[in-house]
PDB file of C-alpha atoms in Angstrom:
ATOM      1  CA  MET A   1      20.691   3.714 -19.520  1.00 79.00           C
ATOM      2  CA  ARG A   2      17.213   3.337 -18.036  1.00 93.00           C
ATOM      3  CA  THR A   3      14.229   2.907 -20.332  1.00 95.00           C
ATOM      4  CA  LYS A   4      11.906   5.901 -20.531  1.00 97.00           C
ATOM      5  CA  ILE A   5       8.280   4.744 -20.358  1.00 98.00           C
ATOM      6  CA  VAL A   6       4.875   6.384 -20.681  1.00 98.00           C
ATOM      7  CA  ALA A   7       2.018   3.989 -19.900  1.00 98.00           C
ATOM      8  CA  GLY A   8      -1.679   4.799 -20.240  1.00 98.00           C
ATOM      9  CA  ASN A   9      -4.071   3.047 -17.863  1.00 97.00           C
ATOM     10  CA  TRP A  10      -7.514   3.320 -19.415  1.00 98.00           C
ATOM     11  CA  LYS A  11      -9.289   1.821 -16.391  1.00 97.00           C
ATOM     12  CA  MET A  12     -12.992   0.983 -16.995  1.00 98.00           C
ATOM     13  CA  ASN A  13     -13.359   3.231 -20.037  1.00 98.00           C
ATOM     14  CA  LYS A  14     -13.839   2.828 -23.796  1.00 98.00           C
ATOM     15  CA  ASN A  15     -16.035   0.236 -25.506  1.00 98.00           C
ATOM     16  CA  ALA A  16     -14.832  -1.668 -28.584  1.00 98.00           C
ATOM     17  CA  GLU A  17     -15.531   1.101 -31.093  1.00 98.00           C
ATOM     18  CA  GLU A  18     -14.137   3.814 -28.831  1.00 98.00           C
ATOM     19  CA  THR A  19     -11.017   1.733 -28.221  1.00 98.00           C
ATOM     20  CA  GLU A  20     -10.362   1.423 -31.946  1.00 98.00           C
ATOM     21  CA  ASP A  21     -10.907   5.154 -32.419  1.00 98.00           C
ATOM     22  CA  LEU A  22      -8.489   6.057 -29.620  1.00 98.00           C
ATOM     23  CA  LEU A  23      -5.841   3.662 -30.887  1.00 98.00           C
ATOM     24  CA  ASN A  24      -6.101   5.182 -34.363  1.00 98.00           C
ATOM     25  CA  ASP A  25      -5.765   8.672 -32.877  1.00 98.00           C
ATOM     26  CA  LEU A  26      -2.703   7.602 -30.893  1.00 98.00           C
ATOM     27  CA  ILE A  27      -1.055   6.126 -33.977  1.00 97.00           C
ATOM     28  CA  ASP A  28      -1.619   9.443 -35.774  1.00 97.00           C
ATOM     29  CA  LYS A  29      -0.638  11.812 -32.966  1.00 97.00           C
ATOM     30  CA  LEU A  30       2.131  10.172 -30.916  1.00 96.00           C
ATOM     31  CA  PRO A  31       5.560  11.699 -31.579  1.00 92.00           C
ATOM     32  CA  THR A  32       7.969   9.439 -33.431  1.00 88.00           C
ATOM     33  CA  ASP A  33      11.221  11.190 -32.492  1.00 88.00           C
ATOM     34  CA  LYS A  34      11.311  10.114 -28.836  1.00 89.00           C
ATOM     35  CA  GLU A  35      13.271   7.232 -27.328  1.00 94.00           C
ATOM     36  CA  VAL A  36      10.449   6.039 -25.122  1.00 97.00           C
ATOM     37  CA  ARG A  37       8.492   2.841 -24.577  1.00 97.00           C
ATOM     38  CA  ILE A  38       4.777   3.560 -25.002  1.00 98.00           C
ATOM     39  CA  ILE A  39       2.226   1.280 -23.355  1.00 98.00           C
ATOM     40  CA  VAL A  40      -1.575   1.311 -23.321  1.00 98.00           C
ATOM     41  CA  ALA A  41      -3.789  -0.741 -21.006  1.00 98.00           C
ATOM     42  CA  PRO A  42      -7.349  -1.039 -22.334  1.00 98.00           C
ATOM     43  CA  THR A  43     -10.041  -3.105 -20.628  1.00 98.00           C
ATOM     44  CA  PHE A  44      -9.834  -6.902 -20.675  1.00 98.00           C
ATOM     45  CA  VAL A  45     -12.504  -7.273 -23.370  1.00 98.00           C
ATOM     46  CA  ASN A  46     -10.531  -5.082 -25.767  1.00 98.00           C
ATOM     47  CA  LEU A  47      -7.027  -6.415 -25.157  1.00 98.00           C
ATOM     48  CA  SER A  48      -6.979  -8.917 -28.001  1.00 98.00           C
ATOM     49  CA  SER A  49      -8.205  -6.426 -30.590  1.00 98.00           C
ATOM     50  CA  ALA A  50      -5.726  -3.826 -29.290  1.00 98.00           C
ATOM     51  CA  VAL A  51      -2.824  -6.248 -29.704  1.00 98.00           C
ATOM     52  CA  GLU A  52      -3.903  -6.955 -33.274  1.00 98.00           C
ATOM     53  CA  HIS A  53      -4.474  -3.290 -34.047  1.00 97.00           C
ATOM     54  CA  LEU A  54      -1.041  -2.232 -32.757  1.00 98.00           C
ATOM     55  CA  GLN A  55       1.053  -5.133 -34.035  1.00 95.00           C
ATOM     56  CA  PHE A  56       2.957  -3.021 -36.581  1.00 94.00           C
ATOM     57  CA  THR A  57       3.434   0.010 -34.303  1.00 96.00           C
ATOM     58  CA  ASN A  58       5.773   0.880 -31.449  1.00 94.00           C
ATOM     59  CA  ILE A  59       2.910   0.832 -28.914  1.00 97.00           C
ATOM     60  CA  ASP A  60       2.793  -2.075 -26.447  1.00 98.00           C
ATOM     61  CA  VAL A  61      -0.341  -3.431 -24.760  1.00 98.00           C
ATOM     62  CA  ALA A  62      -0.634  -4.192 -21.045  1.00 99.00           C
ATOM     63  CA  ALA A  63      -3.362  -5.686 -18.873  1.00 99.00           C
ATOM     64  CA  GLN A  64      -4.697  -3.704 -15.929  1.00 98.00           C
ATOM     65  CA  ASN A  65      -4.670  -6.700 -13.576  1.00 98.00           C
ATOM     66  CA  MET A  66      -4.562 -10.514 -13.423  1.00 98.00           C
ATOM     67  CA  HIS A  67      -5.345 -13.260 -10.950  1.00 98.00           C
ATOM     68  CA  GLN A  68      -2.613 -14.997  -9.011  1.00 98.00           C
ATOM     69  CA  ALA A  69      -3.871 -18.546  -9.671  1.00 98.00           C
ATOM     70  CA  GLU A  70      -3.006 -20.493 -12.795  1.00 98.00           C
ATOM     71  CA  SER A  71      -6.639 -21.508 -13.380  1.00 98.00           C
ATOM     72  CA  GLY A  72      -9.700 -22.663 -11.472  1.00 98.00           C
ATOM     73  CA  ALA A  73     -13.051 -21.620 -10.037  1.00 98.00           C
ATOM     74  CA  TYR A  74     -12.439 -17.869  -9.939  1.00 98.00           C
ATOM     75  CA  THR A  75     -15.436 -16.473 -11.766  1.00 98.00           C
ATOM     76  CA  GLY A  76     -14.698 -13.287 -13.664  1.00 97.00           C
ATOM     77  CA  GLU A  77     -10.927 -13.485 -13.262  1.00 98.00           C
ATOM     78  CA  ILE A  78      -8.156 -13.599 -15.867  1.00 98.00           C
ATOM     79  CA  SER A  79      -4.973 -15.689 -15.671  1.00 98.00           C
ATOM     80  CA  ALA A  80      -1.435 -14.978 -16.839  1.00 98.00           C
ATOM     81  CA  ASP A  81      -1.669 -17.788 -19.384  1.00 98.00           C
ATOM     82  CA  MET A  82      -4.816 -16.236 -20.883  1.00 98.00           C
ATOM     83  CA  LEU A  83      -3.036 -12.905 -21.280  1.00 98.00           C
ATOM     84  CA  LYS A  84       0.034 -14.478 -22.823  1.00 98.00           C
ATOM     85  CA  SER A  85      -2.118 -16.464 -25.255  1.00 98.00           C
ATOM     86  CA  ILE A  86      -3.399 -13.243 -26.859  1.00 98.00           C
ATOM     87  CA  GLY A  87       0.002 -11.563 -26.978  1.00 98.00           C
ATOM     88  CA  VAL A  88      -0.148  -9.501 -23.776  1.00 98.00           C
ATOM     89  CA  ASN A  89       3.203  -9.697 -21.993  1.00 98.00           C
ATOM     90  CA  THR A  90       2.892  -6.825 -19.513  1.00 98.00           C
ATOM     91  CA  VAL A  91       0.575  -6.438 -16.522  1.00 99.00           C
ATOM     92  CA  ILE A  92      -0.110  -3.623 -14.060  1.00 98.00           C
ATOM     93  CA  LEU A  93      -0.216  -4.922 -10.482  1.00 98.00           C
ATOM     94  CA  GLY A  94      -0.994  -3.173  -7.206  1.00 98.00           C
ATOM     95  CA  HIS A  95      -2.734  -0.115  -8.618  1.00 97.00           C
ATOM     96  CA  SER A  96      -4.103   2.102  -5.847  1.00 95.00           C
ATOM     97  CA  GLU A  97      -7.672   1.413  -6.961  1.00 95.00           C
ATOM     98  CA  ARG A  98      -7.100  -2.353  -6.759  1.00 97.00           C
ATOM     99  CA  ARG A  99      -5.648  -1.922  -3.287  1.00 97.00           C
ATOM    100  CA  SER A 100      -8.443   0.371  -2.117  1.00 95.00           C
ATOM    101  CA  TYR A 101     -11.615  -0.849  -3.845  1.00 96.00           C
ATOM    102  CA  PHE A 102     -10.777  -4.549  -4.097  1.00 97.00           C
ATOM    103  CA  HIS A 103      -8.714  -4.877  -0.918  1.00 97.00           C
ATOM    104  CA  GLU A 104      -5.626  -6.336  -2.556  1.00 98.00           C
ATOM    105  CA  THR A 105      -2.982  -6.857   0.113  1.00 98.00           C
ATOM    106  CA  ASP A 106       0.787  -6.867  -0.202  1.00 97.00           C
ATOM    107  CA  ALA A 107       0.747 -10.636   0.333  1.00 98.00           C
ATOM    108  CA  MET A 108      -1.717 -11.113  -2.525  1.00 98.00           C
ATOM    109  CA  LEU A 109       0.338  -8.846  -4.767  1.00 98.00           C
ATOM    110  CA  ALA A 110       3.501 -10.792  -3.951  1.00 98.00           C
ATOM    111  CA  PHE A 111       1.689 -13.913  -5.162  1.00 98.00           C
ATOM    112  CA  LYS A 112       0.581 -12.116  -8.336  1.00 98.00           C
ATOM    113  CA  VAL A 113       4.121 -10.915  -8.998  1.00 98.00           C
ATOM    114  CA  ASP A 114       5.413 -14.482  -8.665  1.00 98.00           C
ATOM    115  CA  THR A 115       2.815 -15.782 -11.110  1.00 98.00           C
ATOM    116  CA  ALA A 116       3.558 -13.052 -13.648  1.00 98.00           C
ATOM    117  CA  LEU A 117       7.313 -13.652 -13.459  1.00 98.00           C
ATOM    118  CA  LYS A 118       6.799 -17.413 -13.762  1.00 98.00           C
ATOM    119  CA  HIS A 119       5.098 -16.700 -17.082  1.00 98.00           C
ATOM    120  CA  GLU A 120       7.911 -14.361 -18.140  1.00 98.00           C
ATOM    121  CA  MET A 121       5.658 -11.321 -18.064  1.00 98.00           C
ATOM    122  CA  ASN A 122       6.755  -7.761 -17.422  1.00 98.00           C
ATOM    123  CA  VAL A 123       5.258  -6.208 -14.286  1.00 98.00           C
ATOM    124  CA  ILE A 124       4.425  -2.552 -13.664  1.00 99.00           C
ATOM    125  CA  PHE A 125       4.288  -2.634  -9.866  1.00 98.00           C
ATOM    126  CA  CYS A 126       2.278   0.203  -8.308  1.00 98.00           C
ATOM    127  CA  PHE A 127       2.492   1.580  -4.779  1.00 98.00           C
ATOM    128  CA  GLY A 128       2.077   4.861  -2.928  1.00 96.00           C
ATOM    129  CA  GLU A 129       0.655   6.634   0.076  1.00 93.00           C
ATOM    130  CA  GLU A 130      -2.729   8.192   0.771  1.00 89.00           C
ATOM    131  CA  LEU A 131      -3.299  11.712   2.124  1.00 83.00           C
ATOM    132  CA  LYS A 132      -3.406  10.603   5.759  1.00 87.00           C
ATOM    133  CA  ASP A 133      -0.008   8.956   5.391  1.00 86.00           C
ATOM    134  CA  ARG A 134       1.524  12.063   3.842  1.00 88.00           C
ATOM    135  CA  GLN A 135       0.019  14.328   6.503  1.00 85.00           C
ATOM    136  CA  SER A 136       1.250  12.116   9.334  1.00 89.00           C
ATOM    137  CA  GLY A 137       4.767  11.916   7.891  1.00 88.00           C
ATOM    138  CA  ASN A 138       4.489   8.159   7.438  1.00 91.00           C
ATOM    139  CA  HIS A 139       4.780   8.212   3.645  1.00 94.00           C
ATOM    140  CA  PHE A 140       8.358   6.980   3.386  1.00 96.00           C
ATOM    141  CA  ASN A 141       7.761   4.092   5.775  1.00 96.00           C
ATOM    142  CA  LEU A 142       4.558   3.063   4.008  1.00 96.00           C
ATOM    143  CA  VAL A 143       6.156   3.095   0.559  1.00 97.00           C
ATOM    144  CA  GLU A 144       9.131   1.090   1.803  1.00 98.00           C
ATOM    145  CA  ASN A 145       6.830  -1.482   3.400  1.00 97.00           C
ATOM    146  CA  GLN A 146       4.725  -1.825   0.240  1.00 98.00           C
ATOM    147  CA  LEU A 147       7.878  -2.459  -1.762  1.00 98.00           C
ATOM    148  CA  ARG A 148       9.406  -4.912   0.686  1.00 98.00           C
ATOM    149  CA  ASP A 149       6.230  -6.882   1.358  1.00 98.00           C
ATOM    150  CA  GLY A 150       4.960  -7.029  -2.209  1.00 98.00           C
ATOM    151  CA  LEU A 151       8.106  -7.147  -4.316  1.00 98.00           C
ATOM    152  CA  PHE A 152      11.413  -7.539  -2.517  1.00 98.00           C
ATOM    153  CA  HIS A 153      11.159 -11.326  -2.239  1.00 98.00           C
ATOM    154  CA  ILE A 154      12.000 -11.769  -5.921  1.00 98.00           C
ATOM    155  CA  GLU A 155      15.377 -12.873  -7.245  1.00 98.00           C
ATOM    156  CA  LYS A 156      17.824 -10.189  -8.332  1.00 98.00           C
ATOM    157  CA  SER A 157      17.698 -11.468 -11.906  1.00 98.00           C
ATOM    158  CA  ALA A 158      13.911 -10.918 -12.029  1.00 98.00           C
ATOM    159  CA  TRP A 159      14.311  -7.133 -11.820  1.00 98.00           C
ATOM    160  CA  GLU A 160      14.828  -6.970 -15.569  1.00 98.00           C
ATOM    161  CA  ASN A 161      11.073  -7.658 -15.806  1.00 98.00           C
ATOM    162  CA  ILE A 162      10.046  -5.030 -13.230  1.00 98.00           C
ATOM    163  CA  VAL A 163       8.955  -1.423 -13.672  1.00 98.00           C
ATOM    164  CA  LEU A 164       8.043   0.578 -10.566  1.00 98.00           C
ATOM    165  CA  ALA A 165       5.168   3.074 -10.545  1.00 98.00           C
ATOM    166  CA  TYR A 166       4.861   5.472  -7.618  1.00 97.00           C
ATOM    167  CA  GLU A 167       1.324   6.777  -7.107  1.00 95.00           C
ATOM    168  CA  PRO A 168       0.868   9.576  -4.561  1.00 93.00           C
ATOM    169  CA  VAL A 169      -2.809   8.806  -3.999  1.00 90.00           C
ATOM    170  CA  TRP A 170      -3.108  11.992  -1.940  1.00 84.00           C
ATOM    171  CA  ALA A 171      -2.388  14.075  -5.053  1.00 80.00           C
ATOM    172  CA  ILE A 172      -5.018  12.456  -7.285  1.00 78.00           C
ATOM    173  CA  GLY A 173      -8.476  14.018  -7.138  1.00 66.00           C
ATOM    174  CA  THR A 174      -8.005  15.473  -3.649  1.00 65.00           C
ATOM    175  CA  GLY A 175      -7.301  19.106  -4.451  1.00 58.00           C
ATOM    176  CA  GLU A 176      -3.765  18.650  -3.171  1.00 65.00           C
ATOM    177  CA  THR A 177      -0.876  19.107  -5.586  1.00 62.00           C
ATOM    178  CA  ALA A 178       2.371  17.181  -5.725  1.00 78.00           C
ATOM    179  CA  SER A 179       5.300  19.249  -6.958  1.00 89.00           C
ATOM    180  CA  PRO A 180       8.020  17.907  -9.262  1.00 93.00           C
ATOM    181  CA  GLU A 181      10.373  18.273  -6.297  1.00 95.00           C
ATOM    182  CA  GLN A 182       8.171  16.029  -4.153  1.00 93.00           C
ATOM    183  CA  ALA A 183       8.074  13.472  -6.964  1.00 95.00           C
ATOM    184  CA  GLN A 184      11.876  13.516  -7.218  1.00 97.00           C
ATOM    185  CA  GLU A 185      12.257  13.242  -3.446  1.00 96.00           C
ATOM    186  CA  MET A 186      10.190  10.067  -3.323  1.00 97.00           C
ATOM    187  CA  HIS A 187      11.697   8.557  -6.465  1.00 98.00           C
ATOM    188  CA  GLU A 188      15.182   9.111  -5.068  1.00 98.00           C
ATOM    189  CA  PHE A 189      14.115   7.399  -1.838  1.00 98.00           C
ATOM    190  CA  ILE A 190      12.642   4.481  -3.808  1.00 98.00           C
ATOM    191  CA  ARG A 191      15.822   4.018  -5.823  1.00 98.00           C
ATOM    192  CA  GLU A 192      17.941   4.101  -2.672  1.00 98.00           C
ATOM    193  CA  THR A 193      15.632   1.543  -1.025  1.00 98.00           C
ATOM    194  CA  VAL A 194      16.126  -0.773  -4.002  1.00 98.00           C
ATOM    195  CA  ARG A 195      19.871  -0.161  -3.876  1.00 98.00           C
ATOM    196  CA  LYS A 196      20.135  -1.238  -0.242  1.00 98.00           C
ATOM    197  CA  SER A 197      18.527  -4.611  -0.963  1.00 98.00           C
ATOM    198  CA  PHE A 198      19.605  -5.403  -4.536  1.00 98.00           C
ATOM    199  CA  GLY A 199      22.643  -3.254  -5.303  1.00 98.00           C
ATOM    200  CA  SER A 200      23.441  -0.298  -7.507  1.00 98.00           C
ATOM    201  CA  ASP A 201      23.139  -2.179 -10.788  1.00 98.00           C
ATOM    202  CA  VAL A 202      19.480  -3.016 -10.131  1.00 98.00           C
ATOM    203  CA  ALA A 203      18.698   0.383  -8.611  1.00 98.00           C
ATOM    204  CA  GLU A 204      20.191   2.292 -11.522  1.00 98.00           C
ATOM    205  CA  GLY A 205      18.612  -0.002 -14.091  1.00 98.00           C
ATOM    206  CA  VAL A 206      15.000  -0.074 -12.923  1.00 98.00           C
ATOM    207  CA  SER A 207      12.599   2.478 -14.411  1.00 98.00           C
ATOM    208  CA  ILE A 208      10.469   4.346 -11.852  1.00 98.00           C
ATOM    209  CA  LEU A 209       7.303   5.953 -13.206  1.00 98.00           C
ATOM    210  CA  TYR A 210       5.328   8.767 -11.615  1.00 96.00           C
ATOM    211  CA  GLY A 211       1.549   8.409 -11.373  1.00 93.00           C
ATOM    212  CA  GLY A 212       0.332  11.648  -9.833  1.00 86.00           C
ATOM    213  CA  SER A 213      -1.930  13.481 -12.282  1.00 83.00           C
ATOM    214  CA  VAL A 214       0.616  14.044 -15.045  1.00 91.00           C
ATOM    215  CA  LYS A 215      -0.643  16.380 -17.771  1.00 92.00           C
ATOM    216  CA  PRO A 216       0.880  17.844 -20.949  1.00 95.00           C
ATOM    217  CA  GLU A 217       1.416  21.083 -19.037  1.00 93.00           C
ATOM    218  CA  ASN A 218       3.569  19.567 -16.281  1.00 92.00           C
ATOM    219  CA  ALA A 219       5.038  16.477 -17.945  1.00 95.00           C
ATOM    220  CA  LYS A 220       8.309  18.016 -19.123  1.00 95.00           C
ATOM    221  CA  GLU A 221       9.179  19.450 -15.719  1.00 96.00           C
ATOM    222  CA  ILE A 222       8.305  16.213 -13.878  1.00 95.00           C
ATOM    223  CA  PHE A 223      10.129  14.010 -16.379  1.00 96.00           C
ATOM    224  CA  SER A 224      13.227  16.218 -16.184  1.00 96.00           C
ATOM    225  CA  LYS A 225      13.889  15.065 -12.622  1.00 97.00           C
ATOM    226  CA  PRO A 226      16.833  12.638 -12.482  1.00 97.00           C
ATOM    227  CA  ASP A 227      14.982   9.745 -10.847  1.00 98.00           C
ATOM    228  CA  VAL A 228      11.678  10.078 -12.749  1.00 97.00           C
ATOM    229  CA  ASP A 229      11.746   7.796 -15.781  1.00 98.00           C
ATOM    230  CA  GLY A 230       8.277   8.460 -17.164  1.00 97.00           C
ATOM    231  CA  GLY A 231       4.677   8.227 -16.093  1.00 97.00           C
ATOM    232  CA  LEU A 232       1.715   5.956 -15.459  1.00 97.00           C
ATOM    233  CA  ILE A 233      -1.092   8.062 -16.852  1.00 96.00           C
ATOM    234  CA  GLY A 234      -4.788   7.812 -15.979  1.00 93.00           C
ATOM    235  CA  GLY A 235      -7.350  10.317 -17.203  1.00 92.00           C
ATOM    236  CA  ALA A 236      -5.039  12.057 -19.659  1.00 95.00           C
ATOM    237  CA  ALA A 237      -4.432   8.722 -21.414  1.00 97.00           C
ATOM    238  CA  LEU A 238      -8.033   8.751 -22.679  1.00 98.00           C
ATOM    239  CA  LYS A 239      -7.424  11.672 -25.059  1.00 98.00           C
ATOM    240  CA  ALA A 240      -4.850  11.109 -27.765  1.00 98.00           C
ATOM    241  CA  VAL A 241      -3.793  14.750 -27.907  1.00 98.00           C
ATOM    242  CA  ASP A 242      -3.134  14.826 -24.146  1.00 97.00           C
ATOM    243  CA  PHE A 243      -1.310  11.490 -24.098  1.00 98.00           C
ATOM    244  CA  ALA A 244       0.795  12.569 -27.064  1.00 98.00           C
ATOM    245  CA  GLY A 245       1.592  15.830 -25.290  1.00 97.00           C
ATOM    246  CA  ILE A 246       2.789  13.891 -22.243  1.00 97.00           C
ATOM    247  CA  VAL A 247       4.979  11.623 -24.374  1.00 97.00           C
ATOM    248  CA  ALA A 248       6.444  14.737 -25.973  1.00 96.00           C
ATOM    249  CA  GLY A 249       7.578  15.816 -22.495  1.00 92.00           C
ATOM    250  CA  ILE A 250      10.034  12.920 -22.181  1.00 91.00           C
TER     251      ILE A 250
END
């Protein structure tokens, strides 16, 4: 049975005090009767304190990014070893904002995936099409290429450390709306793409998260789709009541 996951990507939000406040609110408000893995990804400067704060809870901590090199003259970057040393064992790679704003390529992400797996980290691998790709009908091809070029070089055994996160960039802040049926259609395609290269056992075992503006109001319907195993949550992860409401939809 696939793991249900709700992960909150806090992006560049919340200072140290605000981080502690939000974590306390999450501990108080998150439902305890759900079989779901809950993950939060604060900023780099608050990761260590978050790990310490959550050590006796069921909430895991992830990093929002990491560098592909082991160490060296990469000012401002963070390595896998640094993350592991503070108790962070999960990293988000390939987020649409990293691809768009920081020009991360599939080749670079493949390198990052290799480094993370070498350090026995879990990877939430993000991918998805922009509005122009959806409008041109190229969305399936683009998603398949992102998967193949950034991830499909790994060994079959490494899939136990992989979570997929589909982000329809065209449905985030554009005024366009992705329906639960569109989410299911793409998730089914993603699972079949994995199946063709790695077999049914991997395809049926990997969790595929949806990252398209999930809210408490639509979470239950989206999560009810057979190939949607949870969500990668952005803005709604910054309010404990909203994040808790999304987790309740699992």
